[in-house]
XYZ file of C-alpha atoms in Angstrom:
452
model
C 15.815 14.212 -17.349
C 19.244 12.160 -16.663
C 19.986 14.452 -13.829
C 16.984 13.823 -12.232
C 17.585 9.500 -12.641
C 21.005 11.110 -10.892
C 22.949 9.309 -13.732
C 26.248 11.885 -13.552
C 27.834 12.512 -17.055
C 27.405 9.759 -19.542
C 30.785 8.723 -21.562
C 31.761 6.168 -24.060
C 31.703 3.527 -21.736
C 27.702 3.285 -22.214
C 27.424 2.256 -25.437
C 24.861 3.029 -28.544
C 21.942 0.607 -27.836
C 21.617 1.311 -24.476
C 21.659 5.536 -24.936
C 18.520 4.519 -27.914
C 17.269 2.658 -25.698
C 18.132 -0.567 -28.666
C 18.289 -3.061 -25.542
C 15.670 -3.000 -24.086
C 13.333 -5.962 -24.744
C 9.984 -5.667 -27.264
C 11.803 -2.417 -28.379
C 9.797 -1.194 -31.732
C 7.161 -4.345 -31.844
C 3.273 -2.903 -32.155
C 1.271 -4.430 -28.466
C 0.301 -2.492 -25.312
C 2.980 -2.911 -23.564
C 2.372 -2.904 -19.652
C 4.789 -2.907 -17.114
C 4.870 -4.626 -14.028
C 7.247 -4.454 -10.067
C 8.353 -8.145 -10.692
C 10.429 -10.903 -12.054
C 9.925 -12.628 -14.705
C 8.442 -15.170 -13.639
C 5.528 -12.383 -12.255
C 5.527 -11.323 -14.871
C 4.447 -15.165 -16.604
C 1.874 -15.516 -14.333
C 0.323 -12.308 -15.373
C -0.830 -14.997 -18.946
C -3.534 -16.191 -18.587
C -4.451 -13.268 -17.345
C -3.907 -11.568 -21.152
C -5.516 -14.985 -22.904
C -8.946 -13.917 -21.086
C -7.930 -9.558 -22.343
C -7.231 -11.008 -25.464
C -10.177 -13.011 -25.869
C -12.259 -10.111 -25.380
C -9.882 -7.994 -28.273
C -8.282 -10.174 -29.761
C -7.382 -6.682 -32.029
C -5.596 -5.513 -28.897
C -1.870 -8.015 -28.711
C -0.331 -6.721 -25.702
C 3.595 -7.975 -24.237
C 4.208 -7.603 -20.347
C 7.752 -6.760 -19.467
C 8.844 -7.861 -15.849
C 11.111 -4.625 -13.878
C 12.462 -6.454 -11.482
C 14.690 -3.329 -8.369
C 14.852 -3.607 -4.529
C 12.231 -0.877 -3.834
C 9.195 0.911 -5.026
C 11.948 4.035 -6.219
C 14.381 1.903 -7.606
C 10.838 0.944 -10.022
C 10.027 4.243 -10.600
C 13.192 4.889 -11.802
C 13.395 1.930 -14.548
C 10.282 3.619 -16.288
C 11.788 6.946 -16.132
C 14.605 5.315 -17.809
C 12.189 3.724 -20.783
C 11.225 7.439 -20.808
C 14.441 8.399 -21.494
C 15.195 6.476 -24.326
C 12.074 6.972 -25.768
C 10.570 4.088 -25.056
C 7.139 4.380 -22.831
C 5.830 1.672 -21.817
C 1.506 2.181 -22.326
C 0.730 1.322 -18.768
C 2.764 0.637 -15.687
C 1.374 -1.101 -13.052
C 1.613 0.924 -9.083
C 0.811 0.839 -5.680
C 0.334 4.204 -3.682
C 3.799 4.665 -3.117
C 3.840 6.000 -7.198
C 0.263 7.087 -7.387
C 0.865 10.993 -6.676
C 4.229 10.939 -8.528
C 3.317 9.325 -11.825
C 0.121 11.472 -11.979
C 1.500 14.739 -10.976
C 4.653 13.534 -13.875
C 3.091 10.778 -16.740
C 0.174 9.448 -15.844
C -3.101 10.074 -17.931
C -6.423 10.461 -16.040
C -8.916 8.048 -16.342
C -11.864 10.542 -15.597
C -13.601 10.314 -19.607
C -13.176 6.781 -20.344
C -14.479 6.417 -16.615
C -17.779 8.607 -17.030
C -18.008 7.351 -20.557
C -18.306 3.775 -19.776
C -20.889 4.911 -16.532
C -22.804 1.638 -17.299
C -20.367 -0.775 -16.916
C -18.690 1.226 -14.786
C -21.501 1.080 -11.853
C -21.064 -2.605 -11.049
C -17.581 -1.988 -10.391
C -17.837 0.659 -8.095
C -21.311 -1.279 -6.180
C -18.818 -3.551 -4.966
C -15.363 -1.175 -4.299
C -14.812 0.806 -1.023
C -14.772 4.358 -1.287
C -11.744 4.829 0.435
C -10.126 2.523 -2.137
C -10.897 4.713 -5.306
C -10.008 8.513 -3.043
C -6.437 6.566 -2.839
C -6.485 7.242 -6.365
C -7.819 10.698 -7.091
C -5.011 13.199 -7.220
C -6.163 17.012 -7.422
C -9.581 16.113 -8.854
C -8.853 13.598 -11.521
C -8.986 9.626 -11.183
C -5.395 8.007 -12.204
C -6.327 4.613 -11.174
C -8.280 1.333 -10.594
C -7.432 -0.591 -7.468
C -6.701 -4.306 -7.924
C -5.306 -5.319 -4.756
C -4.671 -3.511 -1.559
C -4.073 -4.552 2.214
C -4.632 -2.527 5.494
C -1.420 -3.040 7.927
C -3.924 -5.401 10.494
C -2.534 -7.180 13.867
C -1.653 -10.592 13.286
C -1.455 -12.793 16.289
C 0.605 -15.526 17.373
C -2.306 -17.739 18.959
C 0.024 -20.500 21.282
C 1.290 -17.193 22.759
C -1.794 -15.709 22.906
C -3.406 -18.744 24.995
C -0.221 -19.684 26.814
C -0.454 -15.984 28.712
C -4.111 -17.302 29.709
C -6.084 -14.473 27.148
C -8.148 -14.614 24.887
C -8.743 -12.679 21.443
C -8.402 -8.662 21.945
C -11.515 -7.592 20.964
C -12.156 -5.307 18.049
C -12.275 -1.659 19.717
C -8.765 -2.859 22.330
C -6.826 0.087 23.753
C -3.605 0.792 23.940
C -3.326 0.049 27.587
C -5.684 -3.587 26.584
C -1.848 -3.888 23.731
C 0.019 -3.107 26.295
C -1.688 -5.932 29.059
C -0.911 -8.311 26.064
C 2.300 -7.812 25.260
C 3.031 -7.960 28.738
C 1.195 -11.124 29.664
C 2.949 -12.682 26.320
C 6.009 -11.959 27.317
C 5.948 -12.612 30.801
C 4.982 -16.322 29.965
C 7.484 -16.131 27.982
C 10.432 -18.492 27.633
C 13.844 -18.188 26.310
C 14.000 -15.097 23.209
C 11.022 -13.899 22.858
C 9.395 -10.370 21.615
C 5.625 -9.636 21.798
C 5.838 -6.828 19.331
C 7.921 -7.188 15.913
C 8.022 -4.427 13.232
C 10.021 -2.744 10.188
C 11.378 0.455 9.449
C 9.569 1.493 6.780
C 6.054 3.800 5.710
C 3.692 0.458 4.908
C 3.239 -1.237 8.714
C 6.257 1.283 10.278
C 5.405 4.078 11.891
C 1.587 5.228 10.573
C -0.622 3.140 11.950
C 0.575 4.069 16.148
C 0.234 7.520 13.819
C -2.361 7.069 12.749
C -5.172 4.945 16.095
C -4.027 8.639 17.807
C -5.340 10.836 14.531
C -2.659 11.985 13.059
C 0.721 11.560 10.554
C 4.209 12.930 10.066
C 2.890 15.235 7.331
C -0.075 17.787 6.891
C -2.778 15.822 5.232
C -5.427 17.674 2.835
C -8.205 16.976 0.376
C -7.843 18.634 -2.914
C -10.491 20.232 -4.385
C -13.192 18.486 -7.432
C -14.635 14.966 -7.734
C -17.795 15.453 -7.705
C -18.922 14.166 -10.625
C -17.525 10.704 -9.432
C -18.833 10.979 -5.899
C -22.302 11.685 -7.094
C -22.395 9.329 -9.939
C -21.514 5.904 -8.591
C -21.981 7.067 -4.459
C -24.557 9.009 -3.710
C -25.277 7.805 -0.423
C -21.492 8.979 0.988
C -20.825 12.398 1.380
C -18.536 13.301 -0.619
C -14.883 12.820 -0.355
C -13.078 15.210 -2.211
C -10.294 15.307 -4.843
C -7.727 13.543 -3.572
C -5.401 13.168 -1.004
C -2.822 16.407 -0.600
C 0.868 15.798 1.576
C 1.987 18.378 1.575
C 3.649 19.970 4.900
C 6.406 18.342 7.253
C 4.231 18.012 10.687
C 6.563 15.279 12.693
C 6.630 17.694 15.710
C 2.566 18.076 16.523
C 1.626 17.266 20.238
C -0.394 13.485 18.699
C 2.786 12.504 16.653
C 4.816 13.670 19.635
C 2.872 11.779 21.770
C 3.022 8.521 19.328
C 6.251 8.263 19.382
C 6.338 8.217 23.158
C 4.674 4.412 22.768
C 7.120 3.052 20.326
C 9.549 4.362 22.501
C 8.135 2.942 25.442
C 7.584 -0.534 23.785
C 11.201 -0.522 23.115
C 12.410 0.497 25.778
C 10.225 -1.687 28.088
C 11.628 -4.857 26.379
C 8.055 -5.203 24.443
C 8.632 -4.343 20.607
C 11.799 -4.785 18.315
C 14.304 -1.871 17.082
C 12.626 -1.553 14.231
C 15.619 -1.309 12.515
C 16.585 -5.399 13.149
C 15.988 -7.320 9.966
C 13.467 -7.642 7.457
C 10.162 -9.086 5.963
C 12.040 -12.631 5.625
C 13.130 -12.587 8.703
C 9.728 -11.913 10.206
C 7.833 -14.621 8.356
C 10.461 -16.573 9.612
C 10.529 -15.482 13.188
C 6.128 -15.902 13.342
C 6.468 -19.337 12.084
C 8.529 -20.260 14.955
C 6.358 -18.749 17.762
C 9.499 -15.840 18.337
C 6.815 -13.100 18.558
C 3.746 -12.460 19.170
C 2.065 -9.195 17.644
C 3.132 -7.450 14.407
C 1.139 -5.726 11.617
C 0.503 -7.071 8.187
C -2.090 -7.544 5.018
C -3.760 -10.400 3.500
C -1.158 -10.413 1.159
C 0.620 -12.937 4.448
C -1.639 -15.104 4.414
C -0.177 -16.754 1.477
C 3.721 -15.922 3.742
C 2.466 -17.767 6.117
C 0.938 -20.863 4.103
C 4.582 -20.883 1.539
C 6.210 -20.578 5.806
C 4.534 -24.111 6.555
C 1.779 -22.562 9.162
C -1.240 -23.416 9.471
C -4.377 -21.207 9.662
C -5.372 -21.350 13.419
C -1.444 -21.126 14.494
C -2.533 -17.599 14.167
C -5.185 -14.638 13.847
C -5.579 -11.571 13.043
C -7.055 -8.020 14.515
C -7.650 -4.157 14.290
C -4.937 -2.166 15.857
C -6.018 -0.324 18.903
C -7.372 2.080 19.845
C -5.869 5.533 20.890
C -8.090 8.654 20.384
C -9.378 6.770 16.838
C -8.618 3.430 15.335
C -7.849 5.007 11.814
C -5.754 2.302 9.574
C -3.533 2.484 6.973
C -3.549 0.888 3.781
C -1.935 0.342 -0.160
C -3.377 -0.046 -2.253
C -1.993 -0.982 -6.655
C -3.282 -0.784 -10.058
C -2.785 0.207 -13.347
C -1.946 3.329 -14.505
C -1.757 5.086 -17.814
C 0.913 6.797 -19.240
C 0.610 10.629 -21.034
C 2.639 9.041 -24.123
C 1.033 6.288 -24.801
C -0.490 6.458 -27.981
C -2.872 3.163 -27.526
C -4.915 5.057 -25.265
C -8.437 3.306 -25.850
C -6.469 -0.019 -25.222
C -4.823 0.812 -22.479
C -8.496 1.542 -20.760
C -9.772 -1.804 -21.996
C -6.939 -3.054 -20.080
C -7.399 -1.811 -17.071
C -11.793 -2.659 -17.133
C -10.720 -6.006 -17.626
C -8.402 -6.306 -14.737
C -11.407 -4.465 -12.469
C -13.986 -7.395 -13.774
C -14.756 -9.901 -11.973
C -13.170 -12.415 -13.963
C -10.165 -10.196 -14.150
C -9.631 -9.919 -10.166
C -9.947 -13.702 -10.582
C -6.726 -14.406 -12.882
C -4.884 -11.487 -11.140
C -5.707 -13.675 -7.549
C -5.440 -16.669 -7.687
C -3.296 -17.286 -4.084
C -3.992 -15.225 -0.489
C -1.859 -12.733 -1.679
C -3.088 -9.465 -1.164
C -6.667 -8.130 -0.291
C -9.768 -7.672 -3.457
C -11.205 -4.255 -3.797
C -13.577 -5.867 -4.920
C -15.598 -7.382 -1.479
C -17.105 -10.359 -2.892
C -14.906 -11.776 -3.889
C -12.793 -12.213 -1.347
C -14.131 -14.871 0.547
C -13.455 -16.952 -2.342
C -10.096 -15.937 -1.475
C -9.784 -15.978 2.605
C -12.282 -18.240 2.897
C -13.084 -21.800 3.178
C -10.484 -22.705 5.821
C -7.497 -20.469 3.636
C -6.874 -17.559 5.278
C -7.364 -17.293 9.414
C -10.281 -17.210 11.332
C -11.039 -13.600 11.543
C -10.354 -13.161 7.803
C -13.244 -10.726 7.408
C -11.016 -8.668 9.423
C -8.845 -7.385 6.642
C -11.518 -6.009 4.492
C -13.817 -4.984 7.234
C -10.924 -2.622 8.181
C -12.487 -0.184 5.452
C -15.659 -0.882 6.505
C -16.029 -0.629 10.291
C -13.425 2.523 10.305
C -14.447 4.190 7.227
C -12.062 7.122 7.493
C -9.095 4.619 7.309
C -7.025 5.956 4.444
C -3.267 5.148 2.152
C -0.081 5.589 4.072
C 1.670 9.128 3.290
C 2.699 9.023 -0.105
C 3.162 12.760 -1.775
C 4.676 12.873 -5.728
C 8.061 13.400 -3.135
C 7.552 9.830 -1.476
C 10.599 7.780 -2.244
C 12.800 10.784 -0.657
C 9.920 11.940 2.160
C 10.211 7.485 2.952
C 13.474 7.846 3.164
C 13.889 10.939 6.158
C 11.481 9.514 8.393
C 12.919 5.914 8.165
C 16.898 7.509 8.711
C 15.007 9.246 11.729
C 12.566 7.018 13.973
C 15.289 4.633 15.554
C 17.229 7.743 17.290
C 13.131 9.362 18.096
C 13.010 5.691 19.832
C 15.891 4.893 21.288
C 17.622 7.990 22.885
C 15.307 7.272 25.979
C 12.071 9.671 26.763
C 14.270 13.209 26.414
C 15.201 12.525 23.128
C 11.927 11.796 21.783
C 11.097 15.738 20.410
C 14.835 15.846 20.059
C 14.782 12.521 16.981
C 11.740 14.454 15.463
C 13.108 17.882 15.269
C 15.847 16.197 13.146
C 12.629 14.143 11.506
C 10.905 17.818 11.059
C 14.086 19.200 9.503
C 14.547 16.827 7.144
C 10.754 15.500 6.022
C 10.839 19.682 4.929
C 13.839 19.793 2.782
C 12.127 16.155 0.912
C 9.402 18.341 0.291
C 10.700 20.478 -1.665
C 12.310 17.951 -4.333
C 10.809 18.537 -7.660
């Protein structure tokens, strides 16, 4: 475990409390321990959720532990530290990035609870799109219930669009339409202006451009199983299988090459930013000042733009354009029960409450994420809070039912690193550099997938 965490040799400089986990807050308390990715303030914001849960379950004390980290990989490493120290949490919050990591090593499947409480759960599944449930299946078992998701859509600056003499793109606009919009935005702008700004990351980076071309950088397959869930809760849907499998690198297939050539053309024409430049915070500032025309984002950005002082009529949202298809990507989060937990029944009651309408309303008091229950999104984004076409957030799932989660196998951290380190060189070395860059990416992805 120590080797896995990359801690190296431990010498006398490490104190006994650290070795025993005695310095971990709340160690030894008899409470349902739930970790969240964030700050102490993020944990405090869940207090109303905890209070409401304990009104229904006064016999289940709950302790929320916030874990800070630069990214999900850092969060996962700290969970492993707690496990190694003999103080594992009972429940962890994780998103697509960690679902299969936990499912393959540390999480407990919730099939038995869902089937036992099927009568109670029917109302939940009736209100949740099956794509979000499918993302939490792994090798036939269900490990989480979604409590928030964000599809990658295109946010655009309404002033930049109007200045270019354009109307809102149609829902089924094409790649050629996208280039036309970007070129006209650029031609009508003064000073420093980028028609399209994006970040080099797994969510909202290159993946949307791969998905709309019906491809990816990893092979995508479906595990067998899951019939118990589909037949019971989605009888009118074609069964989707037992969850996604991303087991092989596929960076050199013709469609992937084609999508990277499209990105290379955008950057080469000056229509898109070099994705190595800037991060999320810079993007909000650029977009809010009108220096960016379009960018990939999800429902979570409504709150971010509001906090930056951007009025909801200064921007709007639409779908990614169509290439061979118009499949979108999403990320989804939820709670998972740890396999080591002695409080699995209590943990299930927490998951079940958090999936209820009451629990989701308490968890999402601001428009900081789309809600998996379709009927609750109107409360979150309607009444002038979200952009004019805020329905796009959930309709992405409805209009494009093949929309799926970003590729995130158990080796997600290594896979994402292999992807990110090769994106810039692949699209900035000219048209002839695309295939060479993808050859290196293919090699790095193969190595990443072999990590255990």
